[in-house]
GROMACS .gro file of N, CA, C and O in nm:
model
  320
    1THR      N    1   0.083  -0.119   0.000
    1THR     CA    2   0.000   0.000   0.000
    1THR      C    3   0.087   0.125   0.000
    1THR      O    4   0.206   0.118   0.026
    2GLN      N    5   0.025   0.237  -0.022
    2GLN     CA    6   0.097   0.364  -0.025
    2GLN      C    7   0.163   0.394   0.108
    2GLN      O    8   0.273   0.445   0.113
    3LEU      N    9   0.097   0.360   0.218
    3LEU     CA   10   0.152   0.389   0.350
    3LEU      C   11   0.277   0.307   0.379
    3LEU      O   12   0.362   0.348   0.456
    4ALA      N   13   0.289   0.192   0.318
    4ALA     CA   14   0.403   0.105   0.342
    4ALA      C   15   0.529   0.151   0.269
    4ALA      O   16   0.637   0.103   0.297
    5LEU      N   17   0.515   0.243   0.175
    5LEU     CA   18   0.630   0.292   0.101
    5LEU      C   19   0.711   0.390   0.186
    5LEU      O   20   0.655   0.472   0.258
    6SER      N   21   0.843   0.382   0.176
    6SER     CA   22   0.928   0.477   0.246
    6SER      C   23   0.919   0.612   0.176
    6SER      O   24   0.872   0.623   0.062
    7ALA      N   25   0.968   0.715   0.240
    7ALA     CA   26   0.967   0.848   0.180
    7ALA      C   27   1.047   0.847   0.049
    7ALA      O   28   1.007   0.909  -0.049
    8SER      N   29   1.157   0.777   0.047
    8SER     CA   30   1.238   0.767  -0.074
    8SER      C   31   1.162   0.700  -0.187
    8SER      O   32   1.164   0.745  -0.301
    9GLU      N   33   1.093   0.591  -0.155
    9GLU     CA   34   1.015   0.519  -0.256
    9GLU      C   35   0.900   0.605  -0.309
    9GLU      O   36   0.872   0.606  -0.428
   10ARG      N   37   0.836   0.680  -0.219
   10ARG     CA   38   0.728   0.769  -0.262
   10ARG      C   39   0.783   0.878  -0.353
   10ARG      O   40   0.721   0.915  -0.453
   11GLY      N   41   0.903   0.930  -0.319
   11GLY     CA   42   0.966   1.033  -0.402
   11GLY      C   43   0.998   0.982  -0.541
   11GLY      O   44   0.974   1.050  -0.641
   12HIS      N   45   1.051   0.860  -0.549
   12HIS     CA   46   1.082   0.801  -0.679
   12HIS      C   47   0.956   0.779  -0.761
   12HIS      O   48   0.953   0.802  -0.882
   13LYS      N   49   0.849   0.736  -0.696
   13LYS     CA   50   0.722   0.714  -0.765
   13LYS      C   51   0.668   0.847  -0.818
   13LYS      O   52   0.623   0.855  -0.931
   14ALA      N   53   0.675   0.951  -0.735
   14ALA     CA   54   0.626   1.082  -0.776
   14ALA      C   55   0.710   1.136  -0.892
   14ALA      O   56   0.655   1.192  -0.988
   15GLN      N   57   0.840   1.117  -0.888
   15GLN     CA   58   0.926   1.163  -0.998
   15GLN      C   59   0.892   1.090  -1.127
   15GLN      O   60   0.896   1.148  -1.235
   16GLY      N   61   0.859   0.962  -1.115
   16GLY     CA   62   0.819   0.885  -1.233
   16GLY      C   63   0.692   0.940  -1.295
   16GLY      O   64   0.678   0.942  -1.418
   17CYS      N   65   0.600   0.987  -1.213
   17CYS     CA   66   0.477   1.046  -1.263
   17CYS      C   67   0.505   1.177  -1.336
   17CYS      O   68   0.433   1.214  -1.429
   18LEU      N   69   0.608   1.246  -1.294
   18LEU     CA   70   0.640   1.377  -1.350
   18LEU      C   71   0.730   1.368  -1.474
   18LEU      O   72   0.730   1.459  -1.556
   19ALA      N   73   0.802   1.260  -1.489
   19ALA     CA   74   0.899   1.246  -1.599
   19ALA      C   75   0.839   1.275  -1.737
   19ALA      O   76   0.903   1.345  -1.817
   20PRO      N   77   0.719   1.226  -1.769
   20PRO     CA   78   0.665   1.254  -1.904
   20PRO      C   79   0.638   1.403  -1.929
   20PRO      O   80   0.619   1.443  -2.044
   21TYR      N   81   0.636   1.482  -1.825
   21TYR     CA   82   0.603   1.624  -1.837
   21TYR      C   83   0.727   1.714  -1.829
   21TYR      O   84   0.713   1.837  -1.830
   22ALA      N   85   0.846   1.658  -1.824
   22ALA     CA   86   0.968   1.737  -1.803
   22ALA      C   87   0.988   1.841  -1.913
   22ALA      O   88   1.012   1.959  -1.884
   23ASP      N   89   0.979   1.801  -2.039
   23ASP     CA   90   0.998   1.896  -2.149
   23ASP      C   91   0.888   2.002  -2.150
   23ASP      O   92   0.914   2.120  -2.169
   24PHE      N   93   0.764   1.958  -2.126
   24PHE     CA   94   0.652   2.052  -2.121
   24PHE      C   95   0.675   2.155  -2.011
   24PHE      O   96   0.655   2.276  -2.033
   25LEU      N   97   0.718   2.111  -1.894
   25LEU     CA   98   0.740   2.201  -1.782
   25LEU      C   99   0.850   2.302  -1.814
   25LEU      O  100   0.835   2.421  -1.783
   26GLN      N  101   0.958   2.258  -1.876
   26GLN     CA  102   1.065   2.350  -1.913
   26GLN      C  103   1.014   2.456  -2.012
   26GLN      O  104   1.044   2.575  -1.997
   27ARG      N  105   0.939   2.415  -2.112
   27ARG     CA  106   0.884   2.510  -2.210
   27ARG      C  107   0.788   2.608  -2.143
   27ARG      O  108   0.791   2.728  -2.170
   28LEU      N  109   0.703   2.556  -2.055
   28LEU     CA  110   0.608   2.640  -1.984
   28LEU      C  111   0.680   2.746  -1.902
   28LEU      O  112   0.648   2.865  -1.910
   29CYS      N  113   0.779   2.704  -1.827
   29CYS     CA  114   0.851   2.798  -1.741
   29CYS      C  115   0.932   2.899  -1.821
   29CYS      O  116   0.943   3.015  -1.784
   30ARG      N  117   0.987   2.856  -1.933
   30ARG     CA  118   1.060   2.950  -2.019
   30ARG      C  119   0.964   3.052  -2.079
   30ARG      O  120   1.001   3.168  -2.097
   31GLY      N  121   0.843   3.011  -2.108
   31GLY     CA  122   0.743   3.104  -2.158
   31GLY      C  123   0.701   3.205  -2.052
   31GLY      O  124   0.674   3.321  -2.083
   32LEU      N  125   0.697   3.161  -1.928
   32LEU     CA  126   0.658   3.251  -1.819
   32LEU      C  127   0.773   3.341  -1.774
   32LEU      O  128   0.750   3.449  -1.720
   33ARG      N  129   0.896   3.299  -1.798
   33ARG     CA  130   1.015   3.375  -1.758
   33ARG      C  131   1.105   3.396  -1.879
   33ARG      O  132   1.218   3.352  -1.883
   34ARG      N  133   1.054   3.468  -1.978
   34ARG     CA  134   1.125   3.486  -2.105
   34ARG      C  135   1.255   3.563  -2.093
   34ARG      O  136   1.345   3.544  -2.174
   35THR      N  137   1.266   3.649  -1.995
   35THR     CA  138   1.383   3.737  -1.988
   35THR      C  139   1.508   3.670  -1.933
   35THR      O  140   1.617   3.716  -1.958
   36CYS      N  141   1.492   3.561  -1.860
   36CYS     CA  142   1.609   3.501  -1.795
   36CYS      C  143   1.594   3.349  -1.786
   36CYS      O  144   1.504   3.299  -1.719
   37ALA      N  145   1.686   3.279  -1.852
   37ALA     CA  146   1.679   3.132  -1.853
   37ALA      C  147   1.698   3.074  -1.714
   37ALA      O  148   1.635   2.975  -1.678
   38SER      N  149   1.784   3.135  -1.633
   38SER     CA  150   1.806   3.081  -1.498
   38SER      C  151   1.681   3.100  -1.412
   38SER      O  152   1.652   3.016  -1.327
   39ASP      N  153   1.606   3.209  -1.434
   39ASP     CA  154   1.480   3.227  -1.362
   39ASP      C  155   1.380   3.119  -1.403
   39ASP      O  156   1.305   3.068  -1.320
   40ALA      N  157   1.380   3.083  -1.530
   40ALA     CA  158   1.291   2.977  -1.578
   40ALA      C  159   1.328   2.844  -1.516
   40ALA      O  160   1.241   2.766  -1.475
   41ASP      N  161   1.457   2.816  -1.507
   41ASP     CA  162   1.502   2.692  -1.443
   41ASP      C  163   1.466   2.689  -1.295
   41ASP      O  164   1.424   2.586  -1.243
   42ASP      N  165   1.481   2.803  -1.228
   42ASP     CA  166   1.444   2.812  -1.086
   42ASP      C  167   1.295   2.789  -1.069
   42ASP      O  168   1.252   2.719  -0.976
   43LEU      N  169   1.215   2.848  -1.157
   43LEU     CA  170   1.070   2.829  -1.151
   43LEU      C  171   1.033   2.683  -1.170
   43LEU      O  172   0.952   2.628  -1.094
   44ALA      N  173   1.094   2.619  -1.269
   44ALA     CA  174   1.066   2.476  -1.293
   44ALA      C  175   1.103   2.393  -1.171
   44ALA      O  176   1.029   2.302  -1.132
   45GLN      N  177   1.215   2.425  -1.111
   45GLN     CA  178   1.258   2.351  -0.991
   45GLN      C  179   1.159   2.371  -0.877
   45GLN      O  180   1.124   2.275  -0.807
   46ASP      N  181   1.111   2.493  -0.859
   46ASP     CA  182   1.013   2.519  -0.753
   46ASP      C  183   0.883   2.442  -0.778
   46ASP      O  184   0.822   2.390  -0.683
   47VAL      N  185   0.842   2.432  -0.903
   47VAL     CA  186   0.721   2.356  -0.937
   47VAL      C  187   0.741   2.208  -0.904
   47VAL      O  188   0.652   2.143  -0.846
   48VAL      N  189   0.857   2.154  -0.938
   48VAL     CA  190   0.886   2.013  -0.909
   48VAL      C  191   0.885   1.989  -0.758
   48VAL      O  192   0.827   1.890  -0.711
   49VAL      N  193   0.944   2.078  -0.682
   49VAL     CA  194   0.945   2.064  -0.536
   49VAL      C  195   0.802   2.062  -0.483
   49VAL      O  196   0.767   1.978  -0.400
   50ARG      N  197   0.719   2.154  -0.531
   50ARG     CA  198   0.579   2.157  -0.487
   50ARG      C  199   0.508   2.027  -0.524
   50ARG      O  200   0.431   1.973  -0.445
   51PHE      N  201   0.536   1.977  -0.644
   51PHE     CA  202   0.473   1.852  -0.686
   51PHE      C  203   0.514   1.738  -0.594
   51PHE      O  204   0.430   1.659  -0.550
   52LEU      N  205   0.642   1.730  -0.563
   52LEU     CA  206   0.690   1.623  -0.476
   52LEU      C  207   0.631   1.634  -0.336
   52LEU      O  208   0.606   1.533  -0.271
   53GLU      N  209   0.607   1.755  -0.290
   53GLU     CA  210   0.546   1.775  -0.158
   53GLU      C  211   0.401   1.727  -0.156
   53GLU      O  212   0.353   1.680  -0.053
   54HIS      N  213   0.331   1.740  -0.268
   54HIS     CA  214   0.188   1.708  -0.272
   54HIS      C  215   0.156   1.574  -0.334
   54HIS      O  216   0.043   1.526  -0.321
   55ALA      N  217   0.250   1.513  -0.402
   55ALA     CA  218   0.221   1.395  -0.483
   55ALA      C  219   0.171   1.276  -0.402
   55ALA      O  220   0.090   1.199  -0.450
   56CYS      N  221   0.218   1.260  -0.282
   56CYS     CA  222   0.181   1.141  -0.202
   56CYS      C  223   0.093   1.179  -0.084
   56CYS      O  224   0.098   1.116   0.021
   57THR      N  225   0.014   1.282  -0.101
   57THR     CA  226  -0.078   1.324   0.004
   57THR      C  227  -0.220   1.316  -0.048
   57THR      O  228  -0.243   1.283  -0.164
   58ALA      N  229  -0.313   1.350   0.037
   58ALA     CA  230  -0.454   1.354  -0.005
   58ALA      C  231  -0.475   1.462  -0.111
   58ALA      O  232  -0.572   1.457  -0.185
   59ASP      N  233  -0.381   1.560  -0.117
   59ASP     CA  234  -0.391   1.668  -0.215
   59ASP      C  235  -0.325   1.633  -0.348
   59ASP      O  236  -0.304   1.719  -0.431
   60ALA      N  237  -0.292   1.507  -0.368
   60ALA     CA  238  -0.220   1.466  -0.490
   60ALA      C  239  -0.298   1.509  -0.614
   60ALA      O  240  -0.418   1.485  -0.624
   61PRO      N  241  -0.228   1.575  -0.706
   61PRO     CA  242  -0.298   1.620  -0.827
   61PRO      C  243  -0.341   1.504  -0.915
   61PRO      O  244  -0.265   1.410  -0.937
   62ARG      N  245  -0.464   1.509  -0.962
   62ARG     CA  246  -0.514   1.405  -1.052
   62ARG      C  247  -0.482   1.442  -1.198
   62ARG      O  248  -0.451   1.357  -1.278
   63ASP      N  249  -0.493   1.570  -1.228
   63ASP     CA  250  -0.460   1.621  -1.362
   63ASP      C  251  -0.322   1.686  -1.352
   63ASP      O  252  -0.310   1.804  -1.321
   64VAL      N  253  -0.219   1.608  -1.375
   64VAL     CA  254  -0.081   1.656  -1.354
   64VAL      C  255  -0.051   1.776  -1.443
   64VAL      O  256   0.003   1.876  -1.396
   65ARG      N  257  -0.085   1.768  -1.569
   65ARG     CA  258  -0.055   1.878  -1.661
   65ARG      C  259  -0.122   2.008  -1.616
   65ARG      O  260  -0.059   2.113  -1.611
   66GLY      N  261  -0.249   2.000  -1.582
   66GLY     CA  262  -0.321   2.118  -1.534
   66GLY      C  263  -0.263   2.172  -1.405
   66GLY      O  264  -0.252   2.293  -1.386
   67TRP      N  265  -0.224   2.081  -1.317
   67TRP     CA  266  -0.164   2.122  -1.190
   67TRP      C  267  -0.032   2.194  -1.214
   67TRP      O  268  -0.004   2.296  -1.151
   68LEU      N  269   0.048   2.142  -1.307
   68LEU     CA  270   0.177   2.207  -1.339
   68LEU      C  271   0.156   2.347  -1.393
   68LEU      O  272   0.226   2.441  -1.353
   69ILE      N  273   0.059   2.362  -1.483
   69ILE     CA  274   0.031   2.495  -1.540
   69ILE      C  275  -0.012   2.592  -1.432
   69ILE      O  276   0.041   2.703  -1.420
   70ARG      N  277  -0.109   2.551  -1.351
   70ARG     CA  278  -0.160   2.639  -1.246
   70ARG      C  279  -0.052   2.676  -1.146
   70ARG      O  280  -0.035   2.794  -1.109
   71THR      N  281   0.027   2.578  -1.104
   71THR     CA  282   0.130   2.604  -1.004
   71THR      C  283   0.239   2.692  -1.060
   71THR      O  284   0.284   2.786  -0.993
   72ALA      N  285   0.283   2.667  -1.183
   72ALA     CA  286   0.386   2.751  -1.245
   72ALA      C  287   0.338   2.895  -1.259
   72ALA      O  288   0.414   2.989  -1.228
   73ARG      N  289   0.215   2.913  -1.305
   73ARG     CA  290   0.162   3.050  -1.319
   73ARG      C  291   0.153   3.120  -1.184
   73ARG      O  292   0.186   3.238  -1.172
   74ASN      N  293   0.105   3.048  -1.084
   74ASN     CA  294   0.094   3.108  -0.950
   74ASN      C  295   0.230   3.146  -0.894
   74ASN      O  296   0.248   3.255  -0.838
   75LEU      N  297   0.327   3.057  -0.905
   75LEU     CA  298   0.461   3.087  -0.855
   75LEU      C  299   0.526   3.201  -0.932
   75LEU      O  300   0.594   3.285  -0.873
   76ALA      N  301   0.505   3.206  -1.063
   76ALA     CA  302   0.560   3.315  -1.144
   76ALA      C  303   0.499   3.448  -1.103
   76ALA      O  304   0.569   3.549  -1.092
   77ALA      N  305   0.369   3.448  -1.078
   77ALA     CA  306   0.301   3.571  -1.036
   77ALA      C  307   0.349   3.615  -0.897
   77ALA      O  308   0.368   3.734  -0.873
   78ASP      N  309   0.370   3.520  -0.808
   78ASP     CA  310   0.419   3.552  -0.675
   78ASP      C  311   0.558   3.613  -0.679
   78ASP      O  312   0.591   3.699  -0.597
   79ALA      N  313   0.640   3.569  -0.774
   79ALA     CA  314   0.778   3.617  -0.785
   79ALA      C  315   0.786   3.752  -0.855
   79ALA      O  316   0.889   3.821  -0.845
   80ALA      N  317   0.681   3.790  -0.925
   80ALA     CA  318   0.685   3.916  -1.002
   80ALA      C  319   0.672   4.038  -0.915
   80ALA      O  320   0.644   4.039  -0.804
   0.00000   0.00000   0.00000
């Protein structure tokens, strides 16, 4: 069961869920942070951290792509 997984195992599982969206996330963040590539990379990293924090909780996103878009936009707006 999910509860029997260690934190490391849950993290690897969550990363596996995110892997198909890696290129999409990079393009999304570059579009939101056009002026600086390092800002786009930082934004993408912040989105991944948020995903990993929520992936194995009751708040786990069901629509990963939509969750990534919403979270990236919110974080970009907060940083502006």
